[in-house]
Short mmCIF file of C-alpha atoms and ligand atoms in Angstrom, two decimals:
data_model
loop_
_atom_site.label_atom_id
_atom_site.label_comp_id
_atom_site.label_asym_id
_atom_site.label_seq_id
_atom_site.Cartn_x
_atom_site.Cartn_y
_atom_site.Cartn_z
CA PRO A 992 0.00 0.00 0.00
CA PRO A 993 1.13 3.58 -0.57
CA ALA A 994 2.59 5.59 2.30
CA ILE A 995 0.31 8.48 1.40
CA ALA A 996 -2.85 8.44 -0.69
CA ILE A 997 -4.59 11.76 -1.15
CA HIS A 998 -7.77 11.67 -3.15
CA ASP A 999 -9.35 14.76 -4.63
CA ILE A 1000 -9.05 17.04 -1.61
CA THR A 1001 -10.34 20.57 -1.44
CA LYS A 1002 -9.82 23.06 1.34
CA ARG A 1003 -11.67 26.30 1.67
CA TYR A 1004 -11.06 28.71 4.53
CA ASP A 1005 -13.81 31.15 5.46
CA GLY A 1006 -13.76 34.21 3.27
CA ALA A 1007 -10.80 33.02 1.20
CA ALA A 1008 -10.30 31.42 -2.18
CA SER A 1009 -9.72 27.65 -2.15
CA ALA A 1010 -6.34 26.75 -0.64
CA LEU A 1011 -6.60 23.29 -2.23
CA ALA A 1012 -8.76 22.58 -5.25
CA GLY A 1013 -9.09 18.92 -6.19
CA LEU A 1014 -5.61 17.72 -5.34
CA SER A 1015 -4.72 14.03 -5.65
CA LEU A 1016 -1.34 12.52 -4.87
CA THR A 1017 0.03 9.05 -4.20
CA VAL A 1018 3.40 8.50 -2.55
CA ALA A 1019 5.12 5.12 -2.26
CA PRO A 1020 6.92 4.05 0.94
CA GLY A 1021 10.47 5.38 0.95
CA GLU A 1022 9.83 7.92 -1.76
CA SER A 1023 11.15 11.45 -1.28
CA LEU A 1024 9.22 14.35 -2.75
CA ALA A 1025 10.01 18.00 -3.09
CA ILE A 1026 6.81 20.04 -3.07
CA VAL A 1027 7.40 23.30 -4.90
CA GLY A 1028 5.26 26.14 -6.18
CA PRO A 1029 4.63 29.83 -5.65
CA SER A 1030 3.64 31.33 -2.33
CA GLY A 1031 -0.04 30.68 -1.68
CA SER A 1032 -0.22 27.62 -3.93
CA GLY A 1033 -1.19 25.33 -1.03
CA LYS A 1034 2.09 23.67 0.00
CA SER A 1035 1.79 24.23 3.75
CA THR A 1036 -1.91 23.39 3.68
CA LEU A 1037 -1.04 20.09 2.00
CA LEU A 1038 1.56 19.21 4.66
CA ASN A 1039 -0.93 20.10 7.40
CA MET A 1040 -3.48 17.71 5.87
CA VAL A 1041 -0.97 14.86 5.79
CA ALA A 1042 -0.02 15.53 9.43
CA GLY A 1043 -3.67 15.66 10.50
CA LEU A 1044 -3.14 19.23 11.70
CA ASP A 1045 -5.97 20.38 9.49
CA ARG A 1046 -8.80 18.66 7.66
CA PRO A 1047 -9.86 18.88 4.05
CA SER A 1048 -13.28 20.31 3.23
CA THR A 1049 -13.84 17.36 0.90
CA GLY A 1050 -11.80 14.35 -0.22
CA SER A 1051 -9.70 11.82 1.68
CA VAL A 1052 -6.20 11.65 3.14
CA THR A 1053 -4.80 8.21 3.97
CA VAL A 1054 -1.38 7.96 5.63
CA ASP A 1055 0.09 4.57 6.50
CA GLY A 1056 -3.36 3.06 5.97
CA VAL A 1057 -5.04 5.50 8.37
CA ARG A 1058 -7.74 7.94 7.25
CA VAL A 1059 -6.25 10.97 8.97
CA ASP A 1060 -9.03 13.23 7.73
CA ARG A 1061 -11.41 11.25 9.97
CA LEU A 1062 -9.36 11.45 13.17
CA ASN A 1063 -10.41 13.79 15.94
CA GLU A 1064 -7.77 16.10 17.42
CA THR A 1065 -6.66 13.73 20.16
CA ALA A 1066 -6.36 10.77 17.81
CA ALA A 1067 -4.55 12.93 15.25
CA ALA A 1068 -2.02 14.09 17.87
CA LYS A 1069 -1.42 10.47 18.87
CA PHE A 1070 -1.04 9.45 15.25
CA ARG A 1071 1.51 12.24 14.65
CA ARG A 1072 3.56 11.31 17.67
CA ALA A 1073 3.72 7.68 16.65
CA ARG A 1074 4.31 7.92 12.93
CA ILE A 1075 5.39 11.38 11.82
CA GLY A 1076 8.44 13.54 12.35
CA MET A 1077 8.10 17.23 11.56
CA ILE A 1078 10.71 19.85 10.80
CA PHE A 1079 9.68 23.49 10.49
CA GLN A 1080 11.28 26.64 9.08
CA PHE A 1081 11.49 28.26 12.52
CA PHE A 1082 12.41 25.07 14.42
CA ASN A 1083 9.44 25.08 16.86
CA LEU A 1084 11.63 24.01 19.77
CA LEU A 1085 10.31 24.60 23.27
CA ASP A 1086 12.44 27.43 24.67
CA ASP A 1087 11.94 26.53 28.33
CA LEU A 1088 13.26 22.99 27.86
CA THR A 1089 16.92 22.09 27.36
CA VAL A 1090 18.08 20.74 24.04
CA LEU A 1091 18.18 17.23 25.47
CA ASP A 1092 14.66 17.52 26.90
CA ASN A 1093 13.34 18.83 23.59
CA VAL A 1094 14.76 15.78 21.85
CA LEU A 1095 13.45 13.43 24.55
CA LEU A 1096 9.93 14.85 24.44
CA PRO A 1097 8.54 12.74 21.57
CA ALA A 1098 9.85 9.58 23.25
CA GLN A 1099 8.30 10.57 26.56
CA LEU A 1100 4.98 11.26 24.89
CA ALA A 1101 5.22 7.83 23.25
CA GLY A 1102 6.05 6.14 26.56
CA THR A 1103 9.50 4.93 25.54
CA PRO A 1104 11.48 3.62 28.56
CA SER A 1105 13.72 6.49 29.70
CA ALA A 1106 17.06 4.70 29.45
CA ARG A 1107 16.37 3.71 25.90
CA ALA A 1108 15.13 7.19 25.01
CA ARG A 1109 18.24 8.74 26.53
CA ALA A 1110 20.52 6.45 24.55
CA ARG A 1111 18.68 7.32 21.35
CA ALA A 1112 18.81 11.08 22.10
CA ASP A 1113 22.54 10.93 22.82
CA GLU A 1114 23.12 9.02 19.61
CA LEU A 1115 21.13 11.52 17.53
CA LEU A 1116 22.63 14.62 19.12
CA GLY A 1117 26.09 13.16 18.53
CA TYR A 1118 25.31 12.23 14.96
CA LEU A 1119 23.93 15.69 14.26
CA GLY A 1120 26.92 17.42 15.85
CA VAL A 1121 25.14 19.14 18.74
CA ALA A 1122 25.89 16.76 21.63
CA ARG A 1123 27.81 19.42 23.55
CA HIS A 1124 24.66 21.57 23.66
CA GLY A 1125 22.45 18.96 25.36
CA GLY A 1126 22.18 20.93 28.60
CA ALA A 1127 21.71 24.32 26.93
CA TYR A 1128 18.44 26.08 26.17
CA PRO A 1129 17.59 26.53 22.48
CA GLY A 1130 17.79 30.32 22.76
CA ARG A 1131 21.56 30.04 23.22
CA LEU A 1132 22.07 28.17 19.95
CA SER A 1133 22.55 29.44 16.42
CA GLY A 1134 19.82 28.86 13.85
CA GLY A 1135 21.72 26.01 12.24
CA GLU A 1136 22.26 24.33 15.60
CA ARG A 1137 18.60 24.75 16.49
CA GLN A 1138 17.56 23.15 13.23
CA ARG A 1139 19.88 20.21 13.88
CA VAL A 1140 18.23 19.78 17.28
CA ALA A 1141 14.84 19.92 15.57
CA VAL A 1142 15.97 17.21 13.14
CA ALA A 1143 17.04 15.07 16.11
CA ARG A 1144 13.63 15.58 17.72
CA ALA A 1145 11.85 14.68 14.50
CA LEU A 1146 13.84 11.44 14.20
CA MET A 1147 13.53 10.44 17.84
CA ASN A 1148 10.69 7.96 17.40
CA ARG A 1149 12.02 6.61 14.09
CA PRO A 1150 8.99 7.86 12.16
CA ALA A 1151 8.12 6.24 8.85
CA LEU A 1152 7.22 9.65 7.48
CA LEU A 1153 9.20 12.85 7.72
CA LEU A 1154 7.58 16.19 6.86
CA ALA A 1155 9.74 19.27 6.40
CA ASP A 1156 8.48 22.79 5.66
CA GLU A 1157 11.28 25.08 4.41
CA PRO A 1158 13.86 23.51 6.76
CA THR A 1159 16.67 25.70 5.41
CA GLY A 1160 14.51 28.80 4.89
CA ALA A 1161 15.71 30.64 8.00
CA LEU A 1162 19.38 29.64 7.82
CA ASP A 1163 22.49 31.31 6.43
CA SER A 1164 24.22 29.55 3.57
CA VAL A 1165 26.76 27.65 5.69
CA ALA A 1166 24.14 26.35 8.13
CA ALA A 1167 21.79 25.57 5.24
CA ALA A 1168 24.48 23.45 3.60
CA GLN A 1169 24.98 21.48 6.83
CA VAL A 1170 21.28 20.84 7.29
CA ARG A 1171 21.05 19.87 3.62
CA ASP A 1172 23.79 17.27 4.04
CA LEU A 1173 22.18 15.92 7.19
CA LEU A 1174 18.78 15.59 5.61
CA ALA A 1175 20.28 13.83 2.61
CA ALA A 1176 22.05 11.38 4.94
CA VAL A 1177 18.95 10.86 7.06
CA ASN A 1178 16.90 10.30 3.95
CA ALA A 1179 19.15 7.43 2.91
CA ASP A 1180 17.49 5.49 5.75
CA GLY A 1181 14.44 4.82 3.64
CA GLN A 1182 11.87 7.01 5.32
CA THR A 1183 9.20 8.63 3.23
CA LEU A 1184 10.00 12.33 2.93
CA LEU A 1185 7.76 15.24 2.00
CA LEU A 1186 9.79 18.38 1.67
CA VAL A 1187 8.39 21.84 0.98
CA THR A 1188 11.26 24.01 -0.14
CA HIS A 1189 12.42 26.89 -2.30
CA ASP A 1190 15.99 25.62 -1.86
CA ALA A 1191 16.82 24.00 -5.21
CA ALA A 1192 20.01 22.44 -3.83
CA LEU A 1193 18.04 20.85 -1.00
CA ALA A 1194 15.47 19.45 -3.42
CA ALA A 1195 18.25 18.10 -5.63
CA SER A 1196 20.10 16.39 -2.77
CA CYS A 1197 17.06 14.93 -0.99
CA ALA A 1198 14.21 14.40 -3.41
CA SER A 1199 13.84 11.96 -6.29
CA ARG A 1200 10.49 13.38 -7.34
CA THR A 1201 9.22 16.93 -7.65
CA VAL A 1202 5.58 17.89 -7.39
CA GLU A 1203 4.71 21.42 -8.35
CA LEU A 1204 1.54 23.00 -7.00
CA ALA A 1205 -0.31 25.88 -8.57
CA ASP A 1206 -3.63 27.25 -7.32
CA GLY A 1207 -4.16 24.35 -4.93
CA THR A 1208 -3.66 21.51 -7.33
CA VAL A 1209 -0.82 19.49 -8.89
CA ALA A 1210 0.44 21.37 -11.94
CA ARG A 1211 3.41 19.14 -12.59
CA ASP A 1212 4.74 15.84 -11.25
CA THR A 1213 8.05 14.43 -12.46
CA HIS A 1214 6.83 10.96 -11.61
CA GLY A 1215 3.05 10.61 -11.53
CA SER A 1216 0.68 10.13 -14.43
CA VAL A 1217 -0.48 13.75 -14.43
CA ALA A 1218 3.03 14.91 -15.38
CA ARG A 1219 3.04 17.61 -18.00
CA ASP A 1220 6.08 18.73 -19.88
CA ALA A 1221 7.04 22.20 -18.70
CA GLU A 1222 8.94 23.03 -21.88
P1 ADP B 588 1.96 27.97 0.45
O1 ADP B 588 2.44 27.11 1.57
O2 ADP B 588 2.14 27.35 -0.89
O3 ADP B 588 2.51 29.36 0.51
P2 ADP B 588 -0.53 27.93 1.89
O4 ADP B 588 -0.92 26.51 1.97
O5 ADP B 588 0.10 28.56 3.08
O6 ADP B 588 0.37 28.14 0.60
O7 ADP B 588 -1.80 28.80 1.52
C1 ADP B 588 -2.69 28.51 0.44
C2 ADP B 588 -3.83 29.52 0.42
O8 ADP B 588 -4.65 29.33 1.55
C3 ADP B 588 -3.36 30.96 0.46
O9 ADP B 588 -4.23 31.73 -0.33
C4 ADP B 588 -3.49 31.30 1.92
O10 ADP B 588 -3.71 32.69 2.08
C5 ADP B 588 -4.71 30.50 2.34
N1 ADP B 588 -4.68 30.12 3.76
C6 ADP B 588 -3.78 29.27 4.33
N2 ADP B 588 -4.06 29.10 5.63
C7 ADP B 588 -5.18 29.85 5.89
C8 ADP B 588 -5.96 30.10 7.06
N3 ADP B 588 -5.67 29.53 8.23
N4 ADP B 588 -7.02 30.93 6.93
C9 ADP B 588 -7.34 31.50 5.74
N5 ADP B 588 -6.63 31.31 4.61
C10 ADP B 588 -5.57 30.49 4.68
P1 ADP B 589 0.28 18.60 20.20
O1 ADP B 589 -0.43 18.04 21.38
O2 ADP B 589 -0.31 19.89 19.68
O3 ADP B 589 0.53 17.60 19.10
P2 ADP B 589 2.71 18.15 21.59
O4 ADP B 589 2.51 18.53 23.03
O5 ADP B 589 2.59 16.74 21.17
O6 ADP B 589 1.72 19.05 20.71
O7 ADP B 589 4.11 18.67 21.08
C1 ADP B 589 4.80 19.74 21.70
C2 ADP B 589 5.77 20.31 20.71
O8 ADP B 589 6.46 19.28 20.02
C3 ADP B 589 5.09 21.16 19.65
O9 ADP B 589 5.87 22.32 19.43
C4 ADP B 589 5.06 20.30 18.42
O10 ADP B 589 5.19 21.12 17.26
C5 ADP B 589 6.27 19.41 18.63
N1 ADP B 589 6.04 18.07 18.06
C6 ADP B 589 5.03 17.23 18.34
N2 ADP B 589 5.13 16.10 17.66
C7 ADP B 589 6.25 16.21 16.92
C8 ADP B 589 6.91 15.38 15.98
N3 ADP B 589 6.46 14.16 15.66
N4 ADP B 589 8.05 15.83 15.39
C9 ADP B 589 8.51 17.04 15.70
N5 ADP B 589 7.94 17.88 16.57
C10 ADP B 589 6.82 17.48 17.17
#
């Protein structure tokens, strides 16, 4: 079965034009997609639907065999914790927790035994080059370091699906290159990856398929049957 099956979804916010307008998309397990398109084309709305953070007005969203569009908020939060890792442009770390506690949080929410969670957190922080910051608060770290911590948090529960929304969008070029390399390495692990990005180098190093949105629907897909030649 596909990792993600989106069938003909629409999303209309009150008083706004449709954010999504009849979008369908199927993603195989282990596939890595770059979602591109102009501002306002529906990229973030699409990621939110997959994560169960928002619901379509019509249509269905199936992730890992689960109809996420039918989950209530509590069930959706549980589903996210168990199966999805998320990386955001502005990191979304909790500023009143240390780096280590931020990374441990998903494991705690999932009920992972603490010794095992700690070993996993140490391994990830080491791998991502931020082990020496474990006791620090995120506010003391640079943007690139914060994003590496956020990547560690996203990977903590070994999610089958990784969602990233402009993960290099707030970073300088050196930090962006580091995060790019890390995401490419992480991606080699065979997780399914949905990556919203304007960073062409990131898309090139991480994604094997590019889906372009325009006006809330798929305008171009380098892989699927609706592909249209841009030239
Ligand atoms: P992108 O990520 O491609 O920039 P978005 O998914 O953020 O696009 O937005 C798609 C459209 O939906 C835009 O017109 C945006 O203004 C609108 N939109 C997104 N979120 C909301 C919201 N919470 N309320 C009203 N309109 C929204
Ligand atoms: P919620 O109940 O709204 O899902 P949580 O209390 O579970 O929020 O999460 C607290 C913080 O951890 C939030 O900032 C959220 O964005 C982040 N978070 C939750 N789940 C994940 C995840 N799977 N990957 C990355 N960050 C997450």
